[in-house]
Amino acid sequence: MKKILYATSEAVPFIKTGGLADVAGALPKCFDKRYFDVRVILPKYECIGQKWKDQMQYITHFYMDLGSKNCYVGIFQLEYEGITFYFIDNEYYFNGPKPYTAAPWDLEKFAFFSKAVLSVLPVIDFRPDIIHCHDWQTGLVPVYLHDSFQGGEFFRGIKTIMTIHNLKFQGVYDVPTVQEITGLSSYYFAPDKLEAYKDGNFLKGGLVFADAITTVSNTYAEEIKTPFYGEGLDGLMRARTNDLRGIVNGIDYDVYNPETDSDIPYNYNANTFRKEKIKNKIALQKELGLEQDSKRMMIGIVSRLTDQKGFDLIAYIMDELCQDAVQLVILGTGEEQYENMFRHFDWKYNDKVSANIYYSEPMSHKIYAACDAFLMPSLFEPCGLSQLMSLRYGTLPIVRETGGLKDTVEPYNEFEGTGTGFSFTNYNAHEMLGVIRNAERVYYDKKREWNKIIDRAMTKDFSWNSSAAQYEELYNWLIGC
Ligand code: ADP
Ligand code: GLC
């Protein structure tokens, strides 16, 4: 039995701020249980719902050194859908209404978490063959493993994988502070280790010391070797090119299934969408106070509101787009400028635009089900899950050809009758508007073609099956090394 431990800062259903939580919650379930024992470890945040906290079982606690501090480490456990989840408890670090705040506090919080991940293993008597780390929050796991956990049999030979979900976030602060927080010696603060551009960098540490690196799409794996997408680490990505591979994300086909989804008013599938999907649109128009017209093309956005997602392009053409026969439904939270931008257009075009500036899982499902198209013109996109959810719900994605969007959305080709969505190349607002208008044209003038695109979109397989197999292959290979 191969033992794998996922170290992550979020996982559904316990805590989620973005796609990482979807991946860390869904992927562990997809491995062949005869050969793989996959468990997950994450912080026991105060903001995790009481419902979950009530189900956690206290295992034990101990104290651990971190820099000059001696810290309490509590361990809780919960079985969920056949997977063992461990939660690291420390109310000093994991308090507050959200998992993340800002540096340097977050750095200290996740230095604690990363070291605790290793410290708990002998205590719970689980020796993983591989620790699979996700994003900068767990970047120090491979570093601490290399540094202070090598004496003795237990840790010897444990392999690490660093998966990049978003290279933009690296966990960076000045070297003296990072050194003080982490307790790592000055040996680690050199440009071939944790130091990047004179700062201490958690993710870089992980990328240097991990045995293998993955990211969440093939295109992003290539893009991050270039200065535009490399976020200052493209040189390192090029240097580790032989250890870097892209494995595209999937989505949880049980949770995101229009046929069984209890969050949507009318269930449907690839055979019944022609009649049933439209009912979800009318229900949502009613709920959000939009003009009730089943024929009106409805475009959805469900997203963190950050510049990564291409909102500058949308802001630039909103007035023009709102002259068209379309409705826009937005669900998201994030940067104030984008929240206010959507609130403004909601006020200005009240019967056409509905800005929902909050976080709601059920509302996101309603939007995936109700809309005709889904707009995701990202500046960069490591993978993107929202477009996969849209495809599954027969809501055609309109995307920019970057990262995982390029790998998962096949542009409609009207001559060959192929494609599952619409896409454009350059980060240019009018190029995007042109493609949206092309989609409008197909929607209004060639409804049968539109429905055939939906047919293809809904029958594409973006479950975890093939990607989980690729991770299995990587795990087998690493363990065999
Ligand atoms: P990222 O991880 O960069 O935010 P992804 O497309 O990979 O982007 O994943 C985003 C996930 O977060 C999807 O599951 C999406 O439905 C969800 N999501 C984003 N914003 C909201 C919101 N306001 N309410 C509900 N779900 C949201
Ligand atoms: C990140 C990326 C997103 C990806 C998600 C899960 O948040 O921004 O593109 O889908 O991680 O891997």
Coordinates of C-alpha atoms and ligand atoms in Angstrom, one line a residue:
M1 CA 0.0 0.0 0.0
K2 CA 1.4 3.3 -1.0
K3 CA 0.9 6.1 1.5
I4 CA 0.4 9.7 0.3
L5 CA -0.2 12.7 2.5
Y6 CA -1.8 15.9 1.0
A7 CA -0.7 19.0 2.8
T8 CA -3.0 21.9 1.9
S9 CA -4.2 25.1 3.3
E10 CA -7.8 24.5 2.2
A11 CA -10.0 21.6 1.2
V12 CA -13.8 21.2 0.5
P13 CA -16.1 20.7 2.2
F14 CA -14.3 22.2 5.2
I15 CA -12.8 25.4 4.0
K16 CA -12.6 27.0 0.5
T17 CA -11.5 30.3 -0.9
G18 CA -10.8 29.0 -4.5
G19 CA -10.1 26.1 -6.7
L20 CA -7.3 24.7 -4.5
A21 CA -10.0 23.6 -2.1
D22 CA -11.9 21.8 -4.8
V23 CA -8.8 19.9 -5.9
A24 CA -7.6 19.0 -2.4
G25 CA -11.1 17.8 -1.5
A26 CA -11.9 15.8 -4.6
L27 CA -8.7 14.3 -5.9
P28 CA -7.8 12.2 -2.9
K29 CA -11.1 10.3 -3.4
C30 CA -10.1 9.3 -6.9
F31 CA -7.3 6.9 -6.3
D32 CA -7.5 3.1 -6.4
K33 CA -7.9 2.3 -2.7
R34 CA -6.4 -1.2 -3.2
Y35 CA -3.0 0.5 -3.8
F36 CA -3.1 4.0 -2.4
D37 CA -3.9 5.3 1.1
V38 CA -4.3 9.0 0.5
R39 CA -4.9 11.2 3.5
V40 CA -5.2 15.0 3.8
I41 CA -3.8 17.4 6.5
L42 CA -4.9 21.0 6.8
P43 CA -5.2 23.7 9.5
K44 CA -8.1 23.6 12.0
Y45 CA -9.2 27.2 11.3
E46 CA -11.6 28.9 13.7
C47 CA -13.7 29.8 10.6
I48 CA -14.4 26.2 9.7
G49 CA -18.1 25.6 10.1
Q50 CA -19.3 24.3 13.5
K51 CA -21.0 21.4 11.8
W52 CA -17.6 20.0 10.8
K53 CA -15.8 20.9 14.1
D54 CA -18.4 18.9 16.0
Q55 CA -17.4 15.8 14.0
M56 CA -13.7 16.2 14.5
Q57 CA -12.1 13.8 17.0
Y58 CA -9.3 15.0 19.2
I59 CA -6.3 12.7 18.9
T60 CA -3.5 14.3 21.0
H61 CA -1.3 17.4 21.4
F62 CA 2.3 18.2 21.9
Y63 CA 4.7 21.2 21.7
M64 CA 7.0 22.1 18.9
D65 CA 9.8 24.7 18.4
L66 CA 9.3 27.3 15.7
G67 CA 12.0 30.0 15.6
S68 CA 12.3 31.2 19.2
K69 CA 8.7 30.1 20.0
N70 CA 7.5 26.9 21.5
C71 CA 4.1 26.2 20.0
Y72 CA 1.1 24.0 20.9
V73 CA 0.2 21.5 18.2
G74 CA -3.2 19.8 18.5
I75 CA -4.3 17.0 16.2
F76 CA -7.9 16.3 15.2
Q77 CA -9.2 13.7 12.8
L78 CA -12.3 13.2 10.7
E79 CA -13.3 10.6 8.2
Y80 CA -15.2 12.0 5.2
E81 CA -16.3 10.1 2.2
G82 CA -13.7 7.4 2.9
I83 CA -10.8 9.8 3.3
T84 CA -9.0 10.6 6.6
F85 CA -8.5 14.3 7.2
Y86 CA -6.1 15.5 9.9
F87 CA -6.5 19.0 11.3
I88 CA -3.7 20.9 13.0
D89 CA -5.0 22.9 15.9
N90 CA -3.5 26.1 17.2
E91 CA -5.9 28.9 18.1
Y92 CA -3.2 31.5 18.1
Y93 CA -2.3 30.9 14.4
F94 CA -5.6 29.8 13.0
N95 CA -8.1 32.3 14.5
G96 CA -10.0 35.0 12.6
P97 CA -12.9 35.0 10.0
K98 CA -10.7 33.9 7.0
P99 CA -7.9 31.5 6.4
Y100 CA -5.6 34.2 5.0
T101 CA -4.7 37.8 6.0
A102 CA -1.3 39.2 5.0
A103 CA 2.4 38.8 5.3
P104 CA 4.3 38.5 7.5
W105 CA 1.6 37.0 9.7
D106 CA 0.5 34.5 7.1
L107 CA 4.1 33.4 6.6
E108 CA 4.5 32.6 10.3
K109 CA 1.1 30.8 10.3
F110 CA 2.1 28.5 7.4
A111 CA 5.7 28.0 8.6
F112 CA 4.0 26.7 11.7
F113 CA 1.7 24.5 9.7
S114 CA 4.4 23.2 7.4
K115 CA 6.6 22.2 10.3
A116 CA 3.7 20.8 12.2
V117 CA 2.8 18.6 9.2
L118 CA 6.1 16.8 9.6
S119 CA 6.1 16.8 13.4
V120 CA 2.8 15.1 13.8
L121 CA 3.7 12.1 11.5
P122 CA 5.5 10.0 14.1
V123 CA 2.9 11.0 16.7
I124 CA 0.0 9.6 14.6
D125 CA 2.2 6.8 13.3
F126 CA 1.6 7.6 9.7
R127 CA 4.7 7.5 7.5
P128 CA 3.8 8.6 4.0
D129 CA 5.9 7.6 1.1
I130 CA 5.1 10.9 -0.4
I131 CA 4.0 14.3 0.9
H132 CA 2.1 16.1 -1.8
C133 CA 2.4 19.8 -1.1
H134 CA 0.1 22.5 -2.6
D135 CA 1.0 26.1 -3.1
W136 CA 3.3 28.4 -1.1
Q137 CA 1.5 27.8 2.2
T138 CA 3.2 24.3 2.2
G139 CA 6.4 25.3 0.5
L140 CA 8.4 24.9 3.7
V141 CA 7.5 21.2 4.0
P142 CA 10.2 20.0 1.7
V143 CA 12.6 22.5 3.3
Y144 CA 12.0 21.4 6.8
L145 CA 12.1 17.8 5.7
H146 CA 15.5 18.4 4.3
D147 CA 16.6 20.5 7.3
S148 CA 15.5 19.1 10.7
F149 CA 13.8 15.8 10.1
Q150 CA 16.5 13.7 8.5
G151 CA 18.0 12.2 11.6
G152 CA 16.5 8.8 12.4
E153 CA 14.8 6.2 10.3
F154 CA 11.2 7.6 10.3
F155 CA 11.7 10.4 7.8
R156 CA 14.4 9.0 5.7
G157 CA 13.3 8.4 2.1
I158 CA 10.1 10.4 2.3
K159 CA 9.6 12.0 -1.1
T160 CA 7.9 15.4 -1.7
I161 CA 5.9 16.9 -4.6
M162 CA 5.2 20.5 -4.9
T163 CA 2.1 21.4 -7.0
I164 CA 1.7 24.9 -8.2
H165 CA -1.9 26.1 -8.3
N166 CA -0.9 29.7 -8.7
L167 CA 2.7 30.9 -9.1
K168 CA 1.6 34.5 -8.3
F169 CA 1.4 33.8 -4.6
Q170 CA 4.8 32.9 -3.2
G171 CA 4.9 33.8 0.5
V172 CA 7.6 36.5 0.4
Y173 CA 9.1 38.7 3.1
D174 CA 12.5 40.2 3.9
V175 CA 15.2 37.6 4.8
P176 CA 15.8 38.6 8.5
T177 CA 12.0 38.3 9.2
V178 CA 11.7 35.0 7.4
Q179 CA 14.7 33.6 9.1
E180 CA 13.4 34.6 12.5
I181 CA 10.0 33.2 11.8
T182 CA 11.1 29.9 10.4
G183 CA 14.2 29.3 12.5
L184 CA 16.0 28.1 9.4
S185 CA 19.8 28.8 9.3
S186 CA 21.4 31.3 7.0
Y187 CA 22.5 28.4 4.8
Y188 CA 19.0 28.4 3.4
F189 CA 18.9 32.1 2.5
A190 CA 21.0 31.9 -0.7
P191 CA 19.8 32.5 -4.3
D192 CA 19.9 28.7 -5.0
K193 CA 17.6 28.0 -2.1
L194 CA 14.9 30.2 -0.4
E195 CA 16.2 33.6 -1.4
A196 CA 14.7 35.3 -4.5
Y197 CA 15.5 38.9 -5.3
K198 CA 17.0 39.4 -1.8
D199 CA 13.8 38.3 -0.1
G200 CA 12.9 35.0 1.6
N201 CA 10.4 33.0 -0.5
F202 CA 8.5 30.0 0.8
L203 CA 7.3 28.7 -2.6
K204 CA 10.8 28.9 -4.0
G205 CA 12.1 26.8 -1.1
G206 CA 9.5 24.2 -2.0
L207 CA 10.3 24.2 -5.6
V208 CA 14.0 23.9 -4.9
F209 CA 13.7 21.0 -2.4
A210 CA 10.8 19.0 -3.7
D211 CA 11.6 15.8 -5.6
A212 CA 9.0 16.6 -8.3
I213 CA 7.0 19.6 -9.3
T214 CA 3.6 19.7 -11.0
T215 CA 1.2 22.3 -12.1
V216 CA -2.4 22.1 -13.0
S217 CA -2.3 22.2 -16.8
N218 CA 0.1 21.6 -19.6
T219 CA 0.0 25.0 -21.1
Y220 CA 0.6 26.7 -17.7
A221 CA 3.6 24.3 -17.2
E222 CA 5.1 25.8 -20.4
E223 CA 4.0 29.4 -19.7
I224 CA 5.7 29.6 -16.3
K225 CA 9.0 29.0 -18.0
T226 CA 8.6 32.4 -19.6
P227 CA 9.1 35.9 -18.0
F228 CA 5.5 37.0 -18.6
Y229 CA 4.0 34.1 -16.6
G230 CA 7.0 33.2 -14.5
E231 CA 6.4 35.7 -11.7
G232 CA 10.2 36.0 -11.3
L233 CA 10.7 32.3 -11.0
D234 CA 10.8 31.4 -14.7
G235 CA 14.6 30.8 -14.5
L236 CA 14.0 28.2 -11.7
M237 CA 11.2 26.6 -13.7
R238 CA 13.4 26.3 -16.7
A239 CA 16.2 24.8 -14.6
R240 CA 13.8 22.2 -13.2
T241 CA 12.1 21.5 -16.5
N242 CA 12.8 17.8 -16.3
D243 CA 11.1 17.5 -12.9
L244 CA 8.1 19.7 -13.9
R245 CA 4.9 18.4 -15.5
G246 CA 1.4 19.6 -16.1
I247 CA -1.6 17.5 -15.0
V248 CA -4.9 19.2 -15.8
N249 CA -7.5 19.4 -13.0
G250 CA -10.8 17.7 -13.0
I251 CA -14.0 18.4 -11.1
D252 CA -16.0 16.3 -8.7
Y253 CA -18.6 14.7 -11.0
D254 CA -20.8 13.9 -8.0
V255 CA -21.0 17.5 -6.7
Y256 CA -21.2 19.1 -10.1
N257 CA -23.9 17.1 -11.9
P258 CA -26.9 18.9 -13.4
E259 CA -28.8 15.6 -13.3
T260 CA -28.7 15.3 -9.5
D261 CA -27.7 18.8 -8.2
S262 CA -30.1 19.7 -5.4
D263 CA -29.0 23.4 -5.5
I264 CA -30.7 23.9 -8.9
P265 CA -34.5 24.1 -9.4
Y266 CA -34.6 21.9 -12.6
N267 CA -32.4 19.0 -13.1
Y268 CA -31.3 18.0 -16.6
N269 CA -28.7 16.0 -18.6
A270 CA -27.2 15.9 -22.0
N271 CA -30.5 14.6 -23.5
T272 CA -32.9 16.8 -21.7
F273 CA -31.1 20.2 -21.6
R274 CA -33.1 21.6 -24.6
K275 CA -36.3 21.7 -22.6
E276 CA -35.1 21.8 -19.0
K277 CA -32.1 24.0 -18.8
I278 CA -34.1 27.1 -19.8
K279 CA -36.3 26.7 -16.8
N280 CA -33.3 27.4 -14.6
K281 CA -32.8 30.6 -16.5
I282 CA -36.3 31.8 -15.9
A283 CA -36.1 30.9 -12.2
L284 CA -32.8 32.8 -11.8
Q285 CA -34.2 35.9 -13.7
K286 CA -37.1 35.9 -11.3
E287 CA -34.9 35.5 -8.3
L288 CA -32.4 38.2 -9.3
G289 CA -35.0 40.7 -10.6
L290 CA -33.9 40.5 -14.2
E291 CA -36.2 40.8 -17.2
Q292 CA -38.0 37.5 -17.5
D293 CA -37.3 36.4 -21.0
S294 CA -36.3 32.8 -21.7
K295 CA -34.9 33.7 -25.1
R296 CA -32.5 36.3 -23.8
M297 CA -28.8 35.2 -23.8
M298 CA -27.6 35.1 -20.2
I299 CA -23.8 35.3 -19.6
G300 CA -22.5 34.3 -16.2
I301 CA -19.4 35.0 -14.1
V302 CA -18.5 33.2 -10.9
S303 CA -15.1 34.3 -9.7
R304 CA -12.7 35.7 -7.2
L305 CA -12.7 39.4 -8.2
T306 CA -9.0 39.9 -8.9
D307 CA -7.0 41.2 -11.9
Q308 CA -5.9 37.6 -12.7
K309 CA -9.4 36.9 -14.0
G310 CA -9.4 39.6 -16.7
F311 CA -11.9 42.1 -15.2
D312 CA -10.0 45.0 -16.6
L313 CA -11.1 43.8 -20.1
I314 CA -14.7 43.5 -18.9
A315 CA -14.7 46.9 -17.3
Y316 CA -13.5 48.4 -20.6
I317 CA -16.3 47.1 -22.8
M318 CA -19.2 46.8 -20.2
D319 CA -21.0 49.8 -21.6
E320 CA -20.8 48.5 -25.2
L321 CA -21.7 45.0 -24.2
C322 CA -24.8 46.2 -22.3
Q323 CA -26.1 47.7 -25.6
D324 CA -26.5 44.1 -26.8
A325 CA -29.4 41.7 -26.2
V326 CA -27.7 40.0 -23.3
Q327 CA -28.0 39.6 -19.5
L328 CA -25.0 39.4 -17.2
V329 CA -25.0 37.6 -13.9
I330 CA -22.0 38.1 -11.7
L331 CA -21.2 36.2 -8.4
G332 CA -18.0 37.1 -6.7
T333 CA -16.0 38.8 -4.0
G334 CA -12.6 40.3 -4.0
E335 CA -10.9 43.6 -4.9
E336 CA -13.0 46.6 -4.1
Q337 CA -12.5 48.2 -7.5
Y338 CA -14.1 45.2 -9.3
E339 CA -16.9 44.8 -6.7
N340 CA -17.8 48.5 -7.2
M341 CA -17.5 48.3 -11.0
F342 CA -20.1 45.5 -11.1
R343 CA -22.3 47.3 -8.5
H344 CA -22.2 50.4 -10.7
F345 CA -23.2 48.5 -13.9
D346 CA -26.0 46.7 -11.9
W347 CA -27.3 50.2 -11.0
K348 CA -26.9 51.5 -14.5
Y349 CA -28.4 48.6 -16.4
N350 CA -30.6 47.2 -13.7
D351 CA -32.8 44.8 -15.8
K352 CA -29.7 43.5 -17.6
V353 CA -27.0 43.2 -15.0
S354 CA -27.1 41.4 -11.7
A355 CA -24.1 41.9 -9.4
N356 CA -24.1 39.5 -6.5
I357 CA -21.1 40.5 -4.4
Y358 CA -21.0 37.6 -2.0
Y359 CA -19.9 34.0 -1.7
S360 CA -22.5 31.3 -2.1
E361 CA -22.0 27.7 -3.2
P362 CA -25.7 27.2 -4.1
M363 CA -25.9 30.4 -6.0
S364 CA -22.8 29.4 -8.0
H365 CA -24.6 26.2 -9.0
K366 CA -27.7 28.1 -10.1
I367 CA -25.6 30.3 -12.3
Y368 CA -23.7 27.4 -13.9
A369 CA -27.1 25.8 -14.6
A370 CA -29.0 28.9 -15.7
C371 CA -26.7 30.8 -18.0
D372 CA -26.2 30.2 -21.7
A373 CA -22.5 31.3 -21.7
F374 CA -19.8 31.8 -19.1
L375 CA -17.2 34.5 -19.4
M376 CA -13.6 33.9 -18.1
P377 CA -11.2 36.1 -20.0
S378 CA -8.2 35.5 -17.6
L379 CA -4.9 37.3 -17.8
F380 CA -3.4 34.0 -16.6
E381 CA -5.1 30.8 -15.5
P382 CA -3.2 27.9 -14.1
C383 CA -6.2 25.6 -14.8
G384 CA -9.5 27.1 -13.9
L385 CA -12.4 25.0 -12.6
S386 CA -15.3 27.3 -13.3
Q387 CA -15.1 26.7 -17.1
L388 CA -15.1 22.9 -16.4
M389 CA -18.2 23.3 -14.3
S390 CA -19.8 25.4 -17.0
L391 CA -19.1 22.8 -19.7
R392 CA -20.6 20.1 -17.4
Y393 CA -23.8 22.2 -17.1
G394 CA -24.0 23.0 -20.9
T395 CA -23.1 26.6 -20.3
L396 CA -20.6 27.5 -23.1
P397 CA -17.4 29.1 -21.9
I398 CA -16.0 32.2 -23.5
V399 CA -12.3 32.3 -22.5
R400 CA -8.9 33.7 -23.2
E401 CA -6.5 31.1 -24.6
T402 CA -4.2 30.9 -21.6
G403 CA -3.2 28.1 -19.2
G404 CA -5.9 25.6 -18.4
L405 CA -8.5 27.5 -20.3
K406 CA -6.6 26.8 -23.5
D407 CA -6.3 23.1 -22.6
T408 CA -9.9 22.5 -21.7
V409 CA -12.1 24.7 -24.0
E410 CA -12.0 23.9 -27.7
P411 CA -13.0 26.9 -29.8
Y412 CA -16.1 26.6 -31.9
N413 CA -15.2 26.1 -35.6
E414 CA -18.4 26.6 -37.6
F415 CA -16.9 25.1 -40.8
E416 CA -15.9 21.8 -39.2
G417 CA -18.7 21.7 -36.6
T418 CA -16.3 21.2 -33.7
G419 CA -15.6 22.9 -30.4
T420 CA -17.1 23.3 -27.0
G421 CA -16.9 27.1 -26.4
F422 CA -15.4 30.4 -27.7
S423 CA -11.9 31.8 -27.2
F424 CA -9.6 34.7 -28.1
T425 CA -5.9 35.0 -28.0
N426 CA -4.7 38.5 -27.0
Y427 CA -5.4 40.4 -23.8
N428 CA -7.4 42.9 -25.6
A429 CA -10.9 44.1 -24.7
H430 CA -12.2 44.5 -28.2
E431 CA -10.9 41.1 -29.3
M432 CA -12.9 39.7 -26.4
L433 CA -16.0 41.7 -27.3
G434 CA -15.7 40.4 -30.9
V435 CA -15.7 36.8 -29.7
I436 CA -18.7 37.5 -27.3
R437 CA -20.6 39.0 -30.2
N438 CA -19.8 36.0 -32.4
A439 CA -21.2 33.8 -29.6
E440 CA -24.3 36.0 -29.5
R441 CA -24.7 35.5 -33.3
V442 CA -24.5 31.7 -33.0
Y443 CA -26.9 31.8 -30.0
Y444 CA -29.5 34.0 -31.7
D445 CA -29.2 33.0 -35.4
K446 CA -28.1 29.4 -35.3
K447 CA -29.8 27.8 -32.3
R448 CA -29.3 24.3 -33.6
E449 CA -25.6 24.9 -33.9
W450 CA -25.5 26.3 -30.4
N451 CA -27.2 23.2 -29.1
K452 CA -24.8 21.0 -30.8
I453 CA -22.0 22.8 -29.1
I454 CA -23.8 22.1 -25.8
D455 CA -24.0 18.5 -26.8
R456 CA -20.3 18.3 -27.2
A457 CA -19.6 20.3 -24.1
M458 CA -21.7 18.2 -21.9
T459 CA -20.3 14.9 -23.1
K460 CA -16.7 15.9 -22.6
D461 CA -15.1 14.1 -19.7
F462 CA -13.6 16.4 -17.1
S463 CA -13.9 14.1 -14.2
W464 CA -10.8 13.3 -12.2
N465 CA -10.3 9.8 -13.8
S466 CA -7.6 10.4 -16.3
S467 CA -5.7 13.0 -14.2
A468 CA -5.8 10.8 -11.1
A469 CA -4.2 8.1 -13.2
Q470 CA -1.4 10.5 -14.1
Y471 CA -0.8 11.3 -10.5
E472 CA -0.7 7.6 -9.7
E473 CA 1.9 7.2 -12.3
L474 CA 3.9 10.0 -10.8
Y475 CA 3.6 8.6 -7.3
N476 CA 4.7 5.1 -8.5
W477 CA 7.6 6.5 -10.3
L478 CA 8.8 8.6 -7.4
I479 CA 8.4 5.8 -4.9
G480 CA 10.3 3.5 -7.2
C481 CA 13.2 6.0 -7.4
Ligands
ADP1 P1 -9.4 30.2 -8.6 O1 -9.0 29.0 -7.8 O2 -8.3 30.9 -9.2 O3 -10.3 31.1 -7.8 P2 -11.0 28.2 -10.2 O4 -11.8 28.4 -11.4 O5 -9.9 27.2 -10.2 O6 -10.3 29.6 -9.8 O7 -11.9 27.9 -8.9 C1 -12.8 28.8 -8.4 C2 -13.8 28.0 -7.5 O8 -14.4 28.9 -6.6 C3 -14.9 27.4 -8.3 O9 -15.4 26.3 -7.6 C4 -16.0 28.5 -8.3 O10 -17.3 28.0 -8.5 C5 -15.8 29.0 -6.8 N1 -16.2 30.4 -6.6 C6 -15.5 31.5 -6.9 N2 -16.2 32.6 -6.4 C7 -17.3 32.2 -5.8 C8 -18.4 32.8 -5.1 N3 -18.5 34.1 -5.0 N4 -19.4 32.0 -4.6 C9 -19.3 30.7 -4.8 N5 -18.3 30.0 -5.4 C10 -17.3 30.8 -5.9
GLC2 C1 -5.6 28.3 -8.5 C2 -5.7 28.8 -9.9 C3 -6.8 28.1 -10.7 C4 -6.8 26.6 -10.5 C5 -6.9 26.3 -9.0 C6 -6.9 24.9 -8.7 O1 -6.4 29.0 -7.6 O2 -5.9 30.2 -10.0 O3 -6.6 28.3 -12.1 O4 -7.9 26.0 -11.2 O5 -5.8 26.9 -8.3 O6 -5.8 24.2 -9.1

